XYZ file of N, CA and C in Angstrom:
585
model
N 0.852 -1.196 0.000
C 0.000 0.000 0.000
C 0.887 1.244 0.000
N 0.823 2.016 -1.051
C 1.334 3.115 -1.316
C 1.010 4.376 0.422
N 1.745 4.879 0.613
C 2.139 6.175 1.563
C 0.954 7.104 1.539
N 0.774 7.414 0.248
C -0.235 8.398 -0.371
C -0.590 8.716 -1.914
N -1.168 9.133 -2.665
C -1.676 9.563 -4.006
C -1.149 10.809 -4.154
N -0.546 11.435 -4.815
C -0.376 12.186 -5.426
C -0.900 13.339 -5.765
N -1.680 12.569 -6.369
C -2.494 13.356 -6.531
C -3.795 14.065 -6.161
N -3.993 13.672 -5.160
C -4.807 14.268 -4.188
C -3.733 14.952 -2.730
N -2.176 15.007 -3.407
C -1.586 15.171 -1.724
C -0.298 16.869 -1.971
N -0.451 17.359 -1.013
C 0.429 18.800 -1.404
C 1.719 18.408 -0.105
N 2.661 18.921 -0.386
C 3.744 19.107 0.195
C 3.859 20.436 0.833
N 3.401 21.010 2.166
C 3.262 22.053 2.424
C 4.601 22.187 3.496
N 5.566 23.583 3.405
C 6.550 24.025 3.593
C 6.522 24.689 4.367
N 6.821 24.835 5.813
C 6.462 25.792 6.716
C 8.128 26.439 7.071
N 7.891 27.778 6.659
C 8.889 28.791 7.357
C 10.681 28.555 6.590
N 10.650 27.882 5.376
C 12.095 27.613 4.832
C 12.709 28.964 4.445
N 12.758 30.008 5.523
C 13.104 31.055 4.734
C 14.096 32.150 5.655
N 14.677 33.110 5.299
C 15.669 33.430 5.784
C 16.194 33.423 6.809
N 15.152 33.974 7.968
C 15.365 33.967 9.240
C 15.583 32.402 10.255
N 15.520 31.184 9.496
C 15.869 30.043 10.216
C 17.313 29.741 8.960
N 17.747 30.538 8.614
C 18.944 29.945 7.713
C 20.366 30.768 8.752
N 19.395 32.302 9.444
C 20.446 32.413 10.318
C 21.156 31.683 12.052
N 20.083 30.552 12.059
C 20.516 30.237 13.122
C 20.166 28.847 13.019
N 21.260 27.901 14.243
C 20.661 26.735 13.925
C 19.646 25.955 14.272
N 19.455 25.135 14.217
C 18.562 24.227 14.748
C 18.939 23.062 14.804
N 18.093 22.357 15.883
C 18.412 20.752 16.549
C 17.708 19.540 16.204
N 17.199 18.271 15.658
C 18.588 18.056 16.027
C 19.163 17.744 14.531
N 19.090 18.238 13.040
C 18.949 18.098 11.546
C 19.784 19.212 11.470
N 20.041 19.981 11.873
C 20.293 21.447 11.167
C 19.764 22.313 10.239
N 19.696 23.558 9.977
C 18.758 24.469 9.350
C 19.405 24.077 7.886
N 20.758 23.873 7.452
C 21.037 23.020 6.276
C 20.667 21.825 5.722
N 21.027 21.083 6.376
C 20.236 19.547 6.766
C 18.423 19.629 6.435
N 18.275 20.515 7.466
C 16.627 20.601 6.693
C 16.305 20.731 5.419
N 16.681 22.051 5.255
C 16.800 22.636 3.922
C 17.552 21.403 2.438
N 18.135 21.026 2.532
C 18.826 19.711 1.713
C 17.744 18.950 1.781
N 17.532 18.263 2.413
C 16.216 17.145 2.748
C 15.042 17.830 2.029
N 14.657 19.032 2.815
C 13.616 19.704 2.013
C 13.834 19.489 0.306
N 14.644 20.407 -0.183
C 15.156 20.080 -1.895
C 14.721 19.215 -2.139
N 15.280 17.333 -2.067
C 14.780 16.639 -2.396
C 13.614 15.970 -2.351
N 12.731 16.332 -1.577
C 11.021 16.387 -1.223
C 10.606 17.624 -2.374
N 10.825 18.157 -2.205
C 10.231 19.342 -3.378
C 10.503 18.625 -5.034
N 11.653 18.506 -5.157
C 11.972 17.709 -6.450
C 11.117 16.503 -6.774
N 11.235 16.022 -5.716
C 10.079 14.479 -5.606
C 8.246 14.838 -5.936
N 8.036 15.967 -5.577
C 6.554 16.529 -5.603
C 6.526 17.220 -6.413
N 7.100 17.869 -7.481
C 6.925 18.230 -8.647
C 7.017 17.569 -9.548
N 8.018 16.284 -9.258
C 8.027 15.505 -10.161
C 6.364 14.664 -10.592
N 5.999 14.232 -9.041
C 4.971 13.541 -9.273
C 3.545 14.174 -9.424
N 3.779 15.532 -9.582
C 3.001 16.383 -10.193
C 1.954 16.606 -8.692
N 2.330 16.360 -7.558
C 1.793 16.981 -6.506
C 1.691 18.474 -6.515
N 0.826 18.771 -5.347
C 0.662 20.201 -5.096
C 1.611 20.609 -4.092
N 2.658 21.724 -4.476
C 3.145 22.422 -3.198
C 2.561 23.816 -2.591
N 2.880 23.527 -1.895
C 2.303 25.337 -0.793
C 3.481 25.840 0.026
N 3.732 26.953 -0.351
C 5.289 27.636 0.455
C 4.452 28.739 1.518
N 4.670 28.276 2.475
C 4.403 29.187 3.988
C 5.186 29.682 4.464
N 5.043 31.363 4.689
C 6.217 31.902 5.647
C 5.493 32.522 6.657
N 6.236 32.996 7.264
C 5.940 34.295 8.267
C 6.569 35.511 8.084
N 5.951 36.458 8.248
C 6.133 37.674 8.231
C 4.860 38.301 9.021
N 5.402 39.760 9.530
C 4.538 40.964 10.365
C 4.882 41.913 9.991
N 4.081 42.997 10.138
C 4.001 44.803 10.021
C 5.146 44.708 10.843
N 6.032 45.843 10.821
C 7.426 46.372 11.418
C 7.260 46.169 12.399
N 5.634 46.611 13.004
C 5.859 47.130 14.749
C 5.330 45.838 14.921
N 4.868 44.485 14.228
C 3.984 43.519 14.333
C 2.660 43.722 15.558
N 2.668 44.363 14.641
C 0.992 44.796 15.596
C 0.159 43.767 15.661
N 0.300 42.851 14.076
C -0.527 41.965 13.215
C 0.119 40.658 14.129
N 1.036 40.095 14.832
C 1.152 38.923 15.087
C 0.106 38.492 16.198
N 0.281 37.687 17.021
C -0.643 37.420 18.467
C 0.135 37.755 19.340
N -0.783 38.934 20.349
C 0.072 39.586 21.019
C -0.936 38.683 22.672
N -0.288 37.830 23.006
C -0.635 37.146 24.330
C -0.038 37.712 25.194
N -0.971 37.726 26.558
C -0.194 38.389 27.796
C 0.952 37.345 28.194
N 1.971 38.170 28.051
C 3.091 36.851 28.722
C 3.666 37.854 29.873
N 3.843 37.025 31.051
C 4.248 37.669 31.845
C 6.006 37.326 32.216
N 6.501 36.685 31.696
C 7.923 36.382 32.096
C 8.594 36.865 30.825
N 8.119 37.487 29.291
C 8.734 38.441 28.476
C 7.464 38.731 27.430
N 7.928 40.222 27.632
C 7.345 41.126 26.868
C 8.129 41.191 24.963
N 7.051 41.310 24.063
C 7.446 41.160 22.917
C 8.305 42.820 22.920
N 8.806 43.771 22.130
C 10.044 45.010 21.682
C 8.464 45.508 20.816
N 8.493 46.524 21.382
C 7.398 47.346 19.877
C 7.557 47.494 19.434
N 9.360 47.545 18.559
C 9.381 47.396 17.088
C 10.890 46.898 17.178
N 10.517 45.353 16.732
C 11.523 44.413 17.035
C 12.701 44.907 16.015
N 13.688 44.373 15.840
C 14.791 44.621 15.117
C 15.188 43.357 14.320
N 14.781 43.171 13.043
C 14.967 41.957 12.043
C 16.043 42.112 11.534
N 16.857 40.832 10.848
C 17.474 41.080 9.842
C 16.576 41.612 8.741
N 17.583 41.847 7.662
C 16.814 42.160 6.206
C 16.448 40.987 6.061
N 15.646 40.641 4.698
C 14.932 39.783 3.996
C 14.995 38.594 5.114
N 14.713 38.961 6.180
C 14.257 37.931 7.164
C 12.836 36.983 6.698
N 12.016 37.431 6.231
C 10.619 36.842 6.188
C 10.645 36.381 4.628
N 11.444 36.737 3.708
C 11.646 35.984 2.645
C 12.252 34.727 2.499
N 11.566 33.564 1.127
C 11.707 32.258 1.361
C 13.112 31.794 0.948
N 13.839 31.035 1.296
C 15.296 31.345 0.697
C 15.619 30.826 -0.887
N 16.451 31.229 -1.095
C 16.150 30.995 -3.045
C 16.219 29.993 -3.534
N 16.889 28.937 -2.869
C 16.607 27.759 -3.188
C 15.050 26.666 -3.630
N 14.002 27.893 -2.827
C 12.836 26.811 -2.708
C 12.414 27.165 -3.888
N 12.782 28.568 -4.223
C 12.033 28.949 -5.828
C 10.494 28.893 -5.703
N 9.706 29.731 -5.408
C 8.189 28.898 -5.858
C 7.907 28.873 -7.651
N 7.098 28.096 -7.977
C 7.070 27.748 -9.055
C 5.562 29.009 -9.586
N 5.281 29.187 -10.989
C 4.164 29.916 -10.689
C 2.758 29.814 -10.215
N 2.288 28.414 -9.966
C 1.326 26.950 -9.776
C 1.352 26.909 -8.395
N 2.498 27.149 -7.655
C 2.650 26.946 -6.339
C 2.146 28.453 -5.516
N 1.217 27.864 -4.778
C 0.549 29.162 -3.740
C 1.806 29.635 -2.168
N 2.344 30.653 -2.347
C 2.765 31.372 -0.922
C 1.984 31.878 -0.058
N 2.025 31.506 0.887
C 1.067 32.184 2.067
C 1.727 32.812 2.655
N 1.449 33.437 3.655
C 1.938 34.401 4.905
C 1.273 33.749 6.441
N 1.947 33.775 7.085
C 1.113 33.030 8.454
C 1.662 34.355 9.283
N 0.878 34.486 10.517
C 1.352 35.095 11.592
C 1.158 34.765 12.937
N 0.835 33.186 12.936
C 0.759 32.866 14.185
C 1.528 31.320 13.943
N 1.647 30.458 15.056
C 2.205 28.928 14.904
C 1.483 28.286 13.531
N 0.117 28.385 13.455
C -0.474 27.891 12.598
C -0.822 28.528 11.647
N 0.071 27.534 10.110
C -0.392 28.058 8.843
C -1.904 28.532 8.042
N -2.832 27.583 9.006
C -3.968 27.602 9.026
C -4.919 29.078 9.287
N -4.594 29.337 10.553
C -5.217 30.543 11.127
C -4.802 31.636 10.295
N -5.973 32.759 9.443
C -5.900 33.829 9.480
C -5.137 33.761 7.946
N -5.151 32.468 7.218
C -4.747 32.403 5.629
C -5.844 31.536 4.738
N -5.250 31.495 3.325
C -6.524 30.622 2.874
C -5.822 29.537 2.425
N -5.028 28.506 3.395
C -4.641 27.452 3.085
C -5.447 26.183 3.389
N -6.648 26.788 4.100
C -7.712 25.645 3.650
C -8.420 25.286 2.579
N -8.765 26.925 1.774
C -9.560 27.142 0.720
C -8.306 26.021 -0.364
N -7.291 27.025 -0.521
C -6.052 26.905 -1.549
C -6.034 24.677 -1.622
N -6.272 23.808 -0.365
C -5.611 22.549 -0.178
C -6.881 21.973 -0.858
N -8.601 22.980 -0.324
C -9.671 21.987 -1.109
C -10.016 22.372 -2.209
N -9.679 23.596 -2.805
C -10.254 23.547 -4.346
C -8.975 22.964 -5.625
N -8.012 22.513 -4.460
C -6.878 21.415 -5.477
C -7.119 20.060 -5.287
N -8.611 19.845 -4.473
C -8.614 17.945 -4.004
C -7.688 17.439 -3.191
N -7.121 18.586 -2.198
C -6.174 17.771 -1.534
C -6.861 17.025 -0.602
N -6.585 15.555 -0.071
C -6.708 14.907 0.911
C -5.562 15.234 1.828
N -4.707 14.925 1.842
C -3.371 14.149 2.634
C -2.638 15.534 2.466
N -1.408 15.870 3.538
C -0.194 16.842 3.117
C 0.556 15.936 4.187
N 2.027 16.509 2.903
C 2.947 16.255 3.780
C 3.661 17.566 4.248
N 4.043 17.646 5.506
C 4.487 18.768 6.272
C 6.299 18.720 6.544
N 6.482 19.746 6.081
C 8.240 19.622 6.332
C 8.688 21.026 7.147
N 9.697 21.438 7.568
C 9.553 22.814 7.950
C 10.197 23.007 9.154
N 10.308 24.645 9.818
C 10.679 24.931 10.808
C 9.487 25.672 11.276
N 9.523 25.325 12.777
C 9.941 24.496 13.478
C 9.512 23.131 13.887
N 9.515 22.347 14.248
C 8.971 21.288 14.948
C 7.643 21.363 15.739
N 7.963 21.986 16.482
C 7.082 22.327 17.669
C 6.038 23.197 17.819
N 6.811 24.160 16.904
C 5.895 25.526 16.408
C 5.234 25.278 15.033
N 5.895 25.884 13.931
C 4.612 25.985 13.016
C 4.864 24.916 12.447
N 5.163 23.708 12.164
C 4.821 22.202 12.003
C 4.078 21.806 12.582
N 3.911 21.913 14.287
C 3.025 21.099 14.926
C 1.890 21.520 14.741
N 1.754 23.618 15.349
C 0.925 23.927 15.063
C -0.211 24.096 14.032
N 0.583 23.863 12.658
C 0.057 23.475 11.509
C -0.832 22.280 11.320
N -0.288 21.453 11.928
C -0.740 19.789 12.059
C -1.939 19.622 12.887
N -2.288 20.209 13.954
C -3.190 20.178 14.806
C -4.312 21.042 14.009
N -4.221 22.136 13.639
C -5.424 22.406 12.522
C -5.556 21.608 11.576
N -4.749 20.977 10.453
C -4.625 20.359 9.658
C -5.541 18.743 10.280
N -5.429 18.382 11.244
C -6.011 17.391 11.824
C -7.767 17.384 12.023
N -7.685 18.686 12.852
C -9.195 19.154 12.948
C -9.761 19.513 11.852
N -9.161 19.593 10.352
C -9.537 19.903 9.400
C -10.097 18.904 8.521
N -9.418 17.561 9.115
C -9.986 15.653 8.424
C -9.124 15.689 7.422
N -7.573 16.323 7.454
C -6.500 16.438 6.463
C -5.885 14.767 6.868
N -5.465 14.032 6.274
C -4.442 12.963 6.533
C -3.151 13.661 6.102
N -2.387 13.153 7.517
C -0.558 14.430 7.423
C 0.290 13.000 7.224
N 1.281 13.409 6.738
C 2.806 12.734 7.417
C 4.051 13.631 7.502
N 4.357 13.136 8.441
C 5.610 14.152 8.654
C 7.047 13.658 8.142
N 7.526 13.926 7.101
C 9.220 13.690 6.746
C 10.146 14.200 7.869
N 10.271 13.142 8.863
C 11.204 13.653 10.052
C 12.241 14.606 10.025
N 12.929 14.184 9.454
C 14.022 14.488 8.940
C 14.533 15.722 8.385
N 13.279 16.011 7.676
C 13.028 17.846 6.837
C 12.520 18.245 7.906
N 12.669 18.503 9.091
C 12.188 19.196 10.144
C 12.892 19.342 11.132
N 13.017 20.380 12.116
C 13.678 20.629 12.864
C 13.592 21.943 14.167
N 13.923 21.754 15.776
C 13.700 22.636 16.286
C 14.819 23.170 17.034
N 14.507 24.626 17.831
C 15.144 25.176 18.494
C 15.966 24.580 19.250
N 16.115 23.492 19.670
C 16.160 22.564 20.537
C 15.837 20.531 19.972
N 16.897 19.531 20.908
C 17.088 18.527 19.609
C 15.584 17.923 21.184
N 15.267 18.367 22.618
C 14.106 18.250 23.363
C 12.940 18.148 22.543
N 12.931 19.376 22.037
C 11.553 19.527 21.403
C 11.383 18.860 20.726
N 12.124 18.868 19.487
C 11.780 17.591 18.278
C 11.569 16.750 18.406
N 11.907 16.132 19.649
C 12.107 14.969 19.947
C 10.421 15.101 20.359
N 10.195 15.880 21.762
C 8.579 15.527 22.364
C 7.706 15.647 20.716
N 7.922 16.516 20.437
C 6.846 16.584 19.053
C 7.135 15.586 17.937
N 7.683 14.943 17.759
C 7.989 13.725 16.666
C 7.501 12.509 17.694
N 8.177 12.214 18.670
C 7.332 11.231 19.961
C 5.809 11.436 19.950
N 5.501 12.386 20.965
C 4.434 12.318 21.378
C 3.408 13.151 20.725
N 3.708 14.168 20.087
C 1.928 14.893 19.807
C 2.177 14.490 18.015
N 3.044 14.459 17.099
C 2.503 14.050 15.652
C 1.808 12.426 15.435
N 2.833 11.355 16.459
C 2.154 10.421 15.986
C 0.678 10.163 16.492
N 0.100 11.031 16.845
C -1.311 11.132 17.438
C -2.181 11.943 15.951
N -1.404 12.536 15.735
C -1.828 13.293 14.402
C -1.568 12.750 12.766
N -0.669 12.080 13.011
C -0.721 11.756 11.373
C 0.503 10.578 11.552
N 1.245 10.188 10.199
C 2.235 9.221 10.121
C 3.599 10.136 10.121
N 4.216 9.279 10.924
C 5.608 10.157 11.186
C 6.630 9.119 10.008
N 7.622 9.443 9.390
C 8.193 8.968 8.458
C 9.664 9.339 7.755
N 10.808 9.193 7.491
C 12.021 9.537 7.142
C 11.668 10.362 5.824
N 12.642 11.164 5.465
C 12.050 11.539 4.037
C 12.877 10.366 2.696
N 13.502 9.421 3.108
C 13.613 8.536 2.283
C 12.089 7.832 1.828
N 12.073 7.746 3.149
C 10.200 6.904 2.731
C 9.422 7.869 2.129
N 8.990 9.373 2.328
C 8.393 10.066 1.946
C 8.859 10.068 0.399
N 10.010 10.240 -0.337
C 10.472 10.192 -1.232
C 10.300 9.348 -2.241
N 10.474 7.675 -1.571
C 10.127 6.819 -2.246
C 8.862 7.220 -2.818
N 7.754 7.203 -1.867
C 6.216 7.355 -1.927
C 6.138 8.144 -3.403
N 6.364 9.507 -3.451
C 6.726 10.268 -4.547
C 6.665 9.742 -5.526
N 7.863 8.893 -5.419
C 8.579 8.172 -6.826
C 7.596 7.081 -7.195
N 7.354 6.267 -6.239
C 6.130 5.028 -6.333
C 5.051 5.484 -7.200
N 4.204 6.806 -6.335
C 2.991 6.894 -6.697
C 3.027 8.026 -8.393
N 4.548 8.401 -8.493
C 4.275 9.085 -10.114
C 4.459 7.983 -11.252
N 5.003 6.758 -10.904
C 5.354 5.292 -11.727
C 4.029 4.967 -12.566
């Protein structure tokens, strides 16, 4: 039994873009991701899947993000970014077919039209790759779940702040949510289901 169809399945990309290329991550690396990623993208165009490139970005003063009372740190009213921080890095290229979103919270879901964008392409299934783990992967996944999406996660193309986190969120809250999986297997699948 094939992984998934193809053609009913999008490869959705959370956050491959400048601001996680400046720092690293655990326990894959922000290179490592990014590499892994490549060949998942190559694999889903090939098999004529749907991709979706998700970033984040906010207004300067991010007025627009979620501003929760936190009491042990306060967000900067007008934080200090690198440049082309919120841009996707050039490697991912979007294609012209391929939809970019903007997110401004953990979840790609909230406050974009990547529900509309996944059902008027027949998507069933996505596969989720991305930074972070914990954050907008998981958070992605947990809407994506409540949404009656079937996920899998390419371990491997993913990665967090921390090699803890990845770990609790690849353990315990994805395999509750979808199939957790190497991106060799994800890859194969690709290759299988464009044959």
């Amino acid at each position: 039994m094939t992984l998934f169809d193809p053609r009913t399945t999008a490869l959705v990309m959370i956050d491959l873009q400048e601001a996680n290329m400046t720092h690293d991550h655990l326990p894959h690396g922000s290179r490592g991701v990014l590499d892994k990623s490549l060949r998942l993208i190559a694999a889903a165009r090939e098999a004529g899947s749907l991709l979706v490139h998700v970033r984040s970005s906010f207004l300067p003063n991010e007025r627009d993000s979620l501003q929760p009372i936190l009491i042990e740190k306060q967000r900067p009213a007008n934080p200090v970014r690198e440049p082309r921080w919120d841009e996707l890095v050039p490697e991912v290229a979007p294609q012209p077919n391929e939809p970019v979103l903007v997110k401004r919270s953990w979840n790609a879901f909230h406050g974009s039209d990547l529900d509309v964008q996944l059902r008027r392409h027949g998507i069933e299934t996505i596969v989720l790759i991305g930074m972070s783990t914990n954050w907008g992967v998981e958070g992605t996944a947990r809407a994506a779940y409540e949404n009656y999406y079937n996920i899998v996660f390419a371990e491997d193309a993913m990665s967090a702040a921390t090699a803890e986190g990845h770990r609790h969120s690849v353990e315990t809250i994805l395999p509750l949510l979808g199939r957790v999986r190497s991106v060799d297997e994800v890859e194969r699948a690709f290759g299988e289901s464009a044959a």
